[in-house]
mmCIF file of C-alpha atoms in Angstrom:
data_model
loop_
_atom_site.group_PDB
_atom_site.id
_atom_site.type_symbol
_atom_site.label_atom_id
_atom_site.label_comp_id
_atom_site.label_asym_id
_atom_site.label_seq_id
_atom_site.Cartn_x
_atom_site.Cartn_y
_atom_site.Cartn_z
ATOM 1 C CA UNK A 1 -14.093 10.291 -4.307
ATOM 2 C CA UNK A 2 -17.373 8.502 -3.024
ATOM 3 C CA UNK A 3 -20.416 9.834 -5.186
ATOM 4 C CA UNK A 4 -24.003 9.216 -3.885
ATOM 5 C CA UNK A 5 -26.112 7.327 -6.557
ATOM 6 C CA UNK A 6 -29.355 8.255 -4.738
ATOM 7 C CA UNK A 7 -30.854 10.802 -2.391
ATOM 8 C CA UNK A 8 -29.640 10.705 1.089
ATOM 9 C CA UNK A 9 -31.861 12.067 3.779
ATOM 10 C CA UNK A 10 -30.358 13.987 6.762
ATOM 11 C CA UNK A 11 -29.390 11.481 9.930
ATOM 12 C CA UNK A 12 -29.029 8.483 7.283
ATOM 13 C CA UNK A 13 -26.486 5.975 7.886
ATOM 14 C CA UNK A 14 -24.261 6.216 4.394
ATOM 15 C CA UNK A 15 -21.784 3.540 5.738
ATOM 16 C CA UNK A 16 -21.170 1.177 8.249
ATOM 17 C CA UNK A 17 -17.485 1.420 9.226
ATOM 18 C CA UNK A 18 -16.365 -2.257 11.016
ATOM 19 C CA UNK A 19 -12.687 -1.186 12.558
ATOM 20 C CA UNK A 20 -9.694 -3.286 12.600
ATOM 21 C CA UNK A 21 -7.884 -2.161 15.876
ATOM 22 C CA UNK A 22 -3.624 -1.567 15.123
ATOM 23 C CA UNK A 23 -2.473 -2.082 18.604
ATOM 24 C CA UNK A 24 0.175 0.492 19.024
ATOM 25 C CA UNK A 25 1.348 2.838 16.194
ATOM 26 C CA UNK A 26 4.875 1.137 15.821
ATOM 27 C CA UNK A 27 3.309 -0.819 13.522
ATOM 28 C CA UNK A 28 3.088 1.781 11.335
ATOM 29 C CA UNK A 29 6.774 2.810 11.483
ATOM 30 C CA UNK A 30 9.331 0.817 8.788
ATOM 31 C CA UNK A 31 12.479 2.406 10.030
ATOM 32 C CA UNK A 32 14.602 5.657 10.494
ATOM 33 C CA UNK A 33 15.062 6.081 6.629
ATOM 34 C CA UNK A 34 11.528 5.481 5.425
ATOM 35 C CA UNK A 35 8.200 7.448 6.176
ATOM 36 C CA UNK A 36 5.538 5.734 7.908
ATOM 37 C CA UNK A 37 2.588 3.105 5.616
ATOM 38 C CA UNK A 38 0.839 4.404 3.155
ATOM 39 C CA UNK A 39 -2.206 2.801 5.162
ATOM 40 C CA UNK A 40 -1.948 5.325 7.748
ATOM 41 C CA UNK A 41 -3.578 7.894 6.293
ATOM 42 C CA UNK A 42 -6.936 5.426 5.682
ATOM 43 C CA UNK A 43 -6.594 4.704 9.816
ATOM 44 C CA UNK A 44 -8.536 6.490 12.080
ATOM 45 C CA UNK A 45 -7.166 7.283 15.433
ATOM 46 C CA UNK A 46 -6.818 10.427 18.107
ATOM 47 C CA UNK A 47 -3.866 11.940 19.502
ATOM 48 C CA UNK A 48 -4.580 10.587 23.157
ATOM 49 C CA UNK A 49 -4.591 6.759 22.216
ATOM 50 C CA UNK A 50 -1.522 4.751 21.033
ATOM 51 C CA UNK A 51 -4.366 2.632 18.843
ATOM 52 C CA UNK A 52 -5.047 2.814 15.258
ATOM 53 C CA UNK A 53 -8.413 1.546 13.755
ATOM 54 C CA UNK A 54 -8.488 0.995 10.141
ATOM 55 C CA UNK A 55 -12.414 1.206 8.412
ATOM 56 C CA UNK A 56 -12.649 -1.727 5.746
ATOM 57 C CA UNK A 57 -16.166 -1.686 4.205
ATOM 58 C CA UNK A 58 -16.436 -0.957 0.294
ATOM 59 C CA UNK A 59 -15.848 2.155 -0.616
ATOM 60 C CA UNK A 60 -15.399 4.458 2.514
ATOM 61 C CA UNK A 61 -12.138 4.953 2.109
ATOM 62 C CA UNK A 62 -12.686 7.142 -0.772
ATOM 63 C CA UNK A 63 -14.415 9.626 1.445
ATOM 64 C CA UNK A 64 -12.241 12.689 1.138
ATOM 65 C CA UNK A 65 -12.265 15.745 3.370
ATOM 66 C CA UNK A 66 -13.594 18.780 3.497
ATOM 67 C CA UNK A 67 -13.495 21.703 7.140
ATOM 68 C CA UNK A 68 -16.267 23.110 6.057
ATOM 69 C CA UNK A 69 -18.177 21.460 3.208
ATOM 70 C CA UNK A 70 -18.443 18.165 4.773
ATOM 71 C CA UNK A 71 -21.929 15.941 4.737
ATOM 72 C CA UNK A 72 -21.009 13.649 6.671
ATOM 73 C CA UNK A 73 -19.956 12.646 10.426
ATOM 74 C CA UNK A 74 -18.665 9.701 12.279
ATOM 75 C CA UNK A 75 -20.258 8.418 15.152
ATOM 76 C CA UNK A 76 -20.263 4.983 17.248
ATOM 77 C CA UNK A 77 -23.021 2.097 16.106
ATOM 78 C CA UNK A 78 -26.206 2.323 18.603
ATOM 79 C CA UNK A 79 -27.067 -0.906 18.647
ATOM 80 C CA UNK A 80 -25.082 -3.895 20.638
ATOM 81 C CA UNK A 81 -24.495 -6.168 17.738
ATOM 82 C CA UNK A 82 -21.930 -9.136 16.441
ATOM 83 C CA UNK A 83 -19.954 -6.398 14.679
ATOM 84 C CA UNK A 84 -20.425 -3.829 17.973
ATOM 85 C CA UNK A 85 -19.605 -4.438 21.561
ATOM 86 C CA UNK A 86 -20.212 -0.741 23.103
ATOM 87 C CA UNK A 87 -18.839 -1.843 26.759
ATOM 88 C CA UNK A 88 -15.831 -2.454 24.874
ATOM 89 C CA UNK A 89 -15.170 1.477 24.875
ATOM 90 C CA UNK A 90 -15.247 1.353 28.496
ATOM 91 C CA UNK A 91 -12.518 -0.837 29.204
ATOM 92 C CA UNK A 92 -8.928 -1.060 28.351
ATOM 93 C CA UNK A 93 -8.094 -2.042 24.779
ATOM 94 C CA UNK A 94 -6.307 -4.711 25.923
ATOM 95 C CA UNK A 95 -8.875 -6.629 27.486
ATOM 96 C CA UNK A 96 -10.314 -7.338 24.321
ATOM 97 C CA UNK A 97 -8.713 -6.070 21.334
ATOM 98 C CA UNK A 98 -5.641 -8.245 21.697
ATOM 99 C CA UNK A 99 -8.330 -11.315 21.918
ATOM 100 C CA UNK A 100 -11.309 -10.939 19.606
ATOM 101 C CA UNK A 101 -10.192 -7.987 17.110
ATOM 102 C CA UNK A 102 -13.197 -7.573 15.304
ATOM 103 C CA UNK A 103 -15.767 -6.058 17.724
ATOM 104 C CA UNK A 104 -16.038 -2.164 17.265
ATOM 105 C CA UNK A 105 -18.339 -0.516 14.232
ATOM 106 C CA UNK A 106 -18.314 3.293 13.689
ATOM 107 C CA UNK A 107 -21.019 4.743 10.826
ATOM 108 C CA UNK A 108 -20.659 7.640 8.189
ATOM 109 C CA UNK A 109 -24.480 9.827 9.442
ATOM 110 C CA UNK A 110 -25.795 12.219 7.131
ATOM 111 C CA UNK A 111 -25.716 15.903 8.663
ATOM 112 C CA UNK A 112 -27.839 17.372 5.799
ATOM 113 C CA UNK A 113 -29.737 15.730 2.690
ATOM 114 C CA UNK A 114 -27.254 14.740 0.236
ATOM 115 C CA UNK A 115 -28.355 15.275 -3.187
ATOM 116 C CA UNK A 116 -27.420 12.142 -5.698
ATOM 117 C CA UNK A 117 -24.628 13.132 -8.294
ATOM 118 C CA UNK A 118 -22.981 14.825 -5.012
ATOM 119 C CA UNK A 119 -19.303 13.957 -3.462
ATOM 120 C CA UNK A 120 -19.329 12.407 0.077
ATOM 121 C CA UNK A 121 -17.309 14.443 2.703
ATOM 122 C CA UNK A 122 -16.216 14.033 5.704
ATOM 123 C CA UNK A 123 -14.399 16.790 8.074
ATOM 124 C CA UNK A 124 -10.966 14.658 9.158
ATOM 125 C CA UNK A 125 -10.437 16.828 12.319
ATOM 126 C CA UNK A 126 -7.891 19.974 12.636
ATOM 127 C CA UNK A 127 -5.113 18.124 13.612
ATOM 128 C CA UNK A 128 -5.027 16.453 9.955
ATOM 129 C CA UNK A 129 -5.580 19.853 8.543
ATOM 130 C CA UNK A 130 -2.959 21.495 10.746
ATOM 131 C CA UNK A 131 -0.590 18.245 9.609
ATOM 132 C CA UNK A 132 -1.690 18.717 5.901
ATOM 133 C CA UNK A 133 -1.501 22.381 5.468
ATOM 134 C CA UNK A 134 2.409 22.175 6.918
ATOM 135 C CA UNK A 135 2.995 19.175 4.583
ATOM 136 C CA UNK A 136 1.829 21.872 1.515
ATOM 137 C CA UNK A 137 3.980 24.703 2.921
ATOM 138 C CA UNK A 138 7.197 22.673 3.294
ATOM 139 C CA UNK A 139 6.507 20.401 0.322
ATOM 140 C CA UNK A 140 9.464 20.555 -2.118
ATOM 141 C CA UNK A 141 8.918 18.121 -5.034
ATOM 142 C CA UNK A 142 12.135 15.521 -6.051
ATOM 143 C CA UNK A 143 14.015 16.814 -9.105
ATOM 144 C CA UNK A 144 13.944 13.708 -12.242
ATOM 145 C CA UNK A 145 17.569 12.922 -11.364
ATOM 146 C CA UNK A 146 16.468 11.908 -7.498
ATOM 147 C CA UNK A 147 13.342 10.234 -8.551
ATOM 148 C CA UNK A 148 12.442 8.525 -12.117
ATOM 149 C CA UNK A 149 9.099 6.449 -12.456
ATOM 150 C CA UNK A 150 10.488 3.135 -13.160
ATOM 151 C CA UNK A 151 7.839 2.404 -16.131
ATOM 152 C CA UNK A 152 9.429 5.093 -18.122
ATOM 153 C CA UNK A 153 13.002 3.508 -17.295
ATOM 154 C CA UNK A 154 11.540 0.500 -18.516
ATOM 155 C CA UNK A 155 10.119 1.957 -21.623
ATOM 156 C CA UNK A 156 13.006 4.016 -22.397
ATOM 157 C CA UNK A 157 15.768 1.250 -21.936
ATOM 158 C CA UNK A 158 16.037 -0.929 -25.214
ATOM 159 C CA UNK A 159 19.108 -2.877 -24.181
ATOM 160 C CA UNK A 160 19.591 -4.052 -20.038
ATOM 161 C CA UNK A 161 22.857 -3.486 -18.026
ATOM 162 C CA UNK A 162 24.469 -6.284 -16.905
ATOM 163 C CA UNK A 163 25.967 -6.866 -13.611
ATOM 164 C CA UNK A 164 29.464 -5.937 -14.779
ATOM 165 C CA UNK A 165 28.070 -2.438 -16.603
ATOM 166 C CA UNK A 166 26.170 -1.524 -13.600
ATOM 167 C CA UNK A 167 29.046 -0.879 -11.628
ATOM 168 C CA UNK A 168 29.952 1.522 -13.786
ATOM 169 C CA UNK A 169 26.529 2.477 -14.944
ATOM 170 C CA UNK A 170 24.213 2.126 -12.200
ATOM 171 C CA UNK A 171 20.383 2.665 -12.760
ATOM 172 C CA UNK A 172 18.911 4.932 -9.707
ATOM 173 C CA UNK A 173 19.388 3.579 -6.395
ATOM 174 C CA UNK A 174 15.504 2.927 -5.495
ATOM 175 C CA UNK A 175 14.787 0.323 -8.746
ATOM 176 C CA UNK A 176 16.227 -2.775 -9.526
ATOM 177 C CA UNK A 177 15.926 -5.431 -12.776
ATOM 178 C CA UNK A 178 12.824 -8.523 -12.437
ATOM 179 C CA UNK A 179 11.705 -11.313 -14.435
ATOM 180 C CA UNK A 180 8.572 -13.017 -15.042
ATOM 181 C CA UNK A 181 9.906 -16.896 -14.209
ATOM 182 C CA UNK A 182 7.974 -19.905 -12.872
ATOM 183 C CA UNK A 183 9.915 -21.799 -11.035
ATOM 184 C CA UNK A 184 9.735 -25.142 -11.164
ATOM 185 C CA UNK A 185 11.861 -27.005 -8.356
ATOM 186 C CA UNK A 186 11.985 -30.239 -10.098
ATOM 187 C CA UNK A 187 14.070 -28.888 -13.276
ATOM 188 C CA UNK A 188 16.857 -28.085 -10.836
ATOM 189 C CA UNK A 189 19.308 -30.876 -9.722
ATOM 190 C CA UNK A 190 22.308 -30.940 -7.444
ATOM 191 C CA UNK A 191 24.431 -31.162 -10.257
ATOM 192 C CA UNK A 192 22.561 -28.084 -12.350
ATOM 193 C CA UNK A 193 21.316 -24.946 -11.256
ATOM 194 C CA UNK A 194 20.600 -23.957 -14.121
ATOM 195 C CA UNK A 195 17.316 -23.789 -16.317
ATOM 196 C CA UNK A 196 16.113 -22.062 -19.607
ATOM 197 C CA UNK A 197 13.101 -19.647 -19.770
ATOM 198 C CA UNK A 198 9.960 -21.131 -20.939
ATOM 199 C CA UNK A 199 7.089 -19.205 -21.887
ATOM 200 C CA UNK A 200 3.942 -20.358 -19.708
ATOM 201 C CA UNK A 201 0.464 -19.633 -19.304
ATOM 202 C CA UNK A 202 -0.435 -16.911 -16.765
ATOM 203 C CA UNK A 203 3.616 -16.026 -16.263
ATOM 204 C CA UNK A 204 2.933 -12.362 -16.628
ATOM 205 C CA UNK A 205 0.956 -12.442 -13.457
ATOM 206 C CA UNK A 206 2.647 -10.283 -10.826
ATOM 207 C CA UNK A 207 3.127 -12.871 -8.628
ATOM 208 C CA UNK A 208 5.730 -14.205 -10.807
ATOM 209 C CA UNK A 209 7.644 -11.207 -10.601
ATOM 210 C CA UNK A 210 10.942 -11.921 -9.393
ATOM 211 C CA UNK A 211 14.488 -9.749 -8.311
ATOM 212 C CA UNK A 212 16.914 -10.501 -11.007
ATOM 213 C CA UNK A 213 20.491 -9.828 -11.860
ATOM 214 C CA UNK A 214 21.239 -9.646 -15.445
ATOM 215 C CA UNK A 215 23.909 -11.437 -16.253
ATOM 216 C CA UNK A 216 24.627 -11.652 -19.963
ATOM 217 C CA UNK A 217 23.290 -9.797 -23.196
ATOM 218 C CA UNK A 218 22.661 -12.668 -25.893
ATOM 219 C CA UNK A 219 21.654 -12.708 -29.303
ATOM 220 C CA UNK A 220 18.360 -12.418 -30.364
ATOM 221 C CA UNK A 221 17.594 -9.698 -27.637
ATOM 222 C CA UNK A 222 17.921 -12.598 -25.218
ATOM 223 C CA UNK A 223 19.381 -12.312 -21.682
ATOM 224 C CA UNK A 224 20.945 -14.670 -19.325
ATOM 225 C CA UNK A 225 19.896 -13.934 -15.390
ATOM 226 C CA UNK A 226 20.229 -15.019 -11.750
ATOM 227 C CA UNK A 227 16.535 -14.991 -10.685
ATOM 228 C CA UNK A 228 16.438 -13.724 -6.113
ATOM 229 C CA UNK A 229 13.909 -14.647 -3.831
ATOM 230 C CA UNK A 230 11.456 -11.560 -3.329
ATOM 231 C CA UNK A 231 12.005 -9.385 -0.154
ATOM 232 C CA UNK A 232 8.811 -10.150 1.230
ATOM 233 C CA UNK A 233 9.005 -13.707 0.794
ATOM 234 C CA UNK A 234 8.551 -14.557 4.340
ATOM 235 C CA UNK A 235 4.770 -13.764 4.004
ATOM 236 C CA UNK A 236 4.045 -15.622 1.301
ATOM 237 C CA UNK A 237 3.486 -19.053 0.277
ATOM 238 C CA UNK A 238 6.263 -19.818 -2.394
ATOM 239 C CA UNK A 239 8.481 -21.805 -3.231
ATOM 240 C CA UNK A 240 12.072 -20.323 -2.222
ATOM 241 C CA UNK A 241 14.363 -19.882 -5.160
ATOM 242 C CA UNK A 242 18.065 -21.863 -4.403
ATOM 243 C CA UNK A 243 20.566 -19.692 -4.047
ATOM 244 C CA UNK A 244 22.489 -19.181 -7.454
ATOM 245 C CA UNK A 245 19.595 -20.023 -9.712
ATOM 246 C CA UNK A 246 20.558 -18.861 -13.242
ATOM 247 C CA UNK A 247 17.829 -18.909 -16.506
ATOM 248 C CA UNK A 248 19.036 -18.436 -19.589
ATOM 249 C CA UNK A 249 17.116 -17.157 -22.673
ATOM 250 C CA UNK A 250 14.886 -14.846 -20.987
ATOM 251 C CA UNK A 251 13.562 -12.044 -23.361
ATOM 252 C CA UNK A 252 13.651 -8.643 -23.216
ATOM 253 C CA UNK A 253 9.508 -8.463 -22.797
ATOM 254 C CA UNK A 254 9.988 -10.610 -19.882
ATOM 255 C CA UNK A 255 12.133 -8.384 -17.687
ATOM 256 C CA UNK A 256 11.317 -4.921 -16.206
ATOM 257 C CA UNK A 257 13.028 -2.512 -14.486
ATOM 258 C CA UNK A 258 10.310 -2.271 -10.928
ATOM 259 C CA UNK A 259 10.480 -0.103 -7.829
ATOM 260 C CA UNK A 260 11.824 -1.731 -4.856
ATOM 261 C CA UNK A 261 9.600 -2.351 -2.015
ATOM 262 C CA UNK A 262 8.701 0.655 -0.723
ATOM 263 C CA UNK A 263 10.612 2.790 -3.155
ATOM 264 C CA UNK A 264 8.037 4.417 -5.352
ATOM 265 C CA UNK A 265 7.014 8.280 -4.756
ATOM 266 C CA UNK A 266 4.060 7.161 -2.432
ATOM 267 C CA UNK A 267 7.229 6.336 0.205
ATOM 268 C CA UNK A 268 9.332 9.530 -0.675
ATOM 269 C CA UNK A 269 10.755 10.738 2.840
ATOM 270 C CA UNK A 270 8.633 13.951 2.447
ATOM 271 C CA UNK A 271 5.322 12.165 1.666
ATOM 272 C CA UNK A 272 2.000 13.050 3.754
ATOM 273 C CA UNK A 273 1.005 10.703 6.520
ATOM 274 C CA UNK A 274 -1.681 11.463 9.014
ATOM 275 C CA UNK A 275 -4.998 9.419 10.204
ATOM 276 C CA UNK A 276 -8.019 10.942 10.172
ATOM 277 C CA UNK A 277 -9.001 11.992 13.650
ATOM 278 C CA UNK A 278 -11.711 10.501 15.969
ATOM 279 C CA UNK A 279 -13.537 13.595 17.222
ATOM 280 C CA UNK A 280 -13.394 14.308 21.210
ATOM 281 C CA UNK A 281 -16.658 13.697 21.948
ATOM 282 C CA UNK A 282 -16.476 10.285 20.500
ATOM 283 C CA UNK A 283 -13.137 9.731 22.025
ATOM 284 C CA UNK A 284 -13.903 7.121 25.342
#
């Protein structure tokens, strides 16, 4: 939660909230089989508008909420400004939003003195309590045989399945084997694909976390993998891994057992999603 470190008098700006519009709520959606992003529920939007906005200055999105308790409120900025154009709420989001994105600035007021040492709330409209209160009614939580935390998987598995074992064996369906590996393009060759493991500075960086099949168990707790390009490669600037690419002499501290991409409990099909709403008299 957001804790105020000082004494906040009543009608005090506690945060300025610059928006970044989400032009449509599609954006949100990643397919029949998955729930909505996780970012939703930091959004801000109303149930009239097809438009998003998410708040990015530090801290306010640990501002939880409270019907009744809140001490805080959201309203528009007053003052025309490079972060605020207030005609902008007049006119159709298109006109501008699609253009210049960065143009709209909501504030967290004060609606009573906040004492220091107190939690920051803010009232996130009845629709989100209406959403959230069905969410805890129809809740049912995943027994340990549909969902295991892939760190204790990890921690718990001494020796790694290979490729052949798994298709008898299979770990759950929503984690797969990586490997810490920095590739280096120039130690493949047309006539080699592949390389062995070396140990380099900064290779336990996340970054270098790659999709690997294991291959082969070898002595000395040693494994022999095909390293795979990461499923979001296409928005990031690395290298792409040649199809095939096999390292040998990997060890075991090197390769962990991960959550796919958005396969970890925060994307279970029954997980909460709801923005919090702009009130209707802020609503343009």
């Amino acid at each position: 939660g957001a804790i105020a470190t000082r004494r906040i008098p009543n009608g005090t700006v506690v945060a300025p909230a610059p928006l970044v519009p989400i032009y449509g709520r599609i954006g949100m959606f990643l397919g029949k089989d998955r729930n909505d992003q996780l970012l939703r529920n930091y959004c801000l939007g109303h149930k009239n508008s097809s438009m998003l906005f998410y708040p990015y200055a530090p801290t306010i999105n640990l501002i939880n909420h409270h019907s009744t308790r809140y001490n805080v409120k959201l309203r528009w900025n007053n003052d025309d400004n490079s972060l605020h154009y207030s005609k902008w709420l007049l006119d159709q989001p298109s006109e501008h939003l699609l253009t210049h994105p960065y143009g709209l600035l909501m504030e967290f007021v004060a609606t009573r003195e906040i004492f220091e040492g107190e939690e920051i709330l803010l009232d996130y409209g009845k629709d989100w309590q209406d959403a959230w209160d069905h969410h805890v009614q129809t809740w049912s939580s995943p027994s340990t045989m549909e969902f295991q935390y892939a760190r204790e998987l990890n921690r718990a598995t001494k020796e790694l399945r290979t490729e052949e074992e798994l298709q008898t064996n299979p770990y759950p369906s929503h984690v797969h084997t990586t490997c810490f590996y920095m590739f280096d393009p120039t130690h493949t060759s047309s006539s080699s694909n592949t390389v062995k493991w070396e140990s380099k500075r900064g290779i336990n960086e996340l970054r270098y976390l790659y999709p690997c099949k294991i291959l082969t168990r070898d002595p000395g707790d040693l494994y022999s993998v095909e390293i795979l390009n990461k499923e979001d490669l296409v928005s990031q600037k690395e290298k792409e891994i040649p199809l095939g690419h096999q390292v040998t002499q990997i060890p075991r501290r090197a390769i962990r057992i991960s959550e796919k991409v958005y396969a970890t409990d925060q994307h279970l099909p029954n997980a909460f999603r709801h923005e919090i709403v702009i009130p209707d008299d802020m609503f343009p």
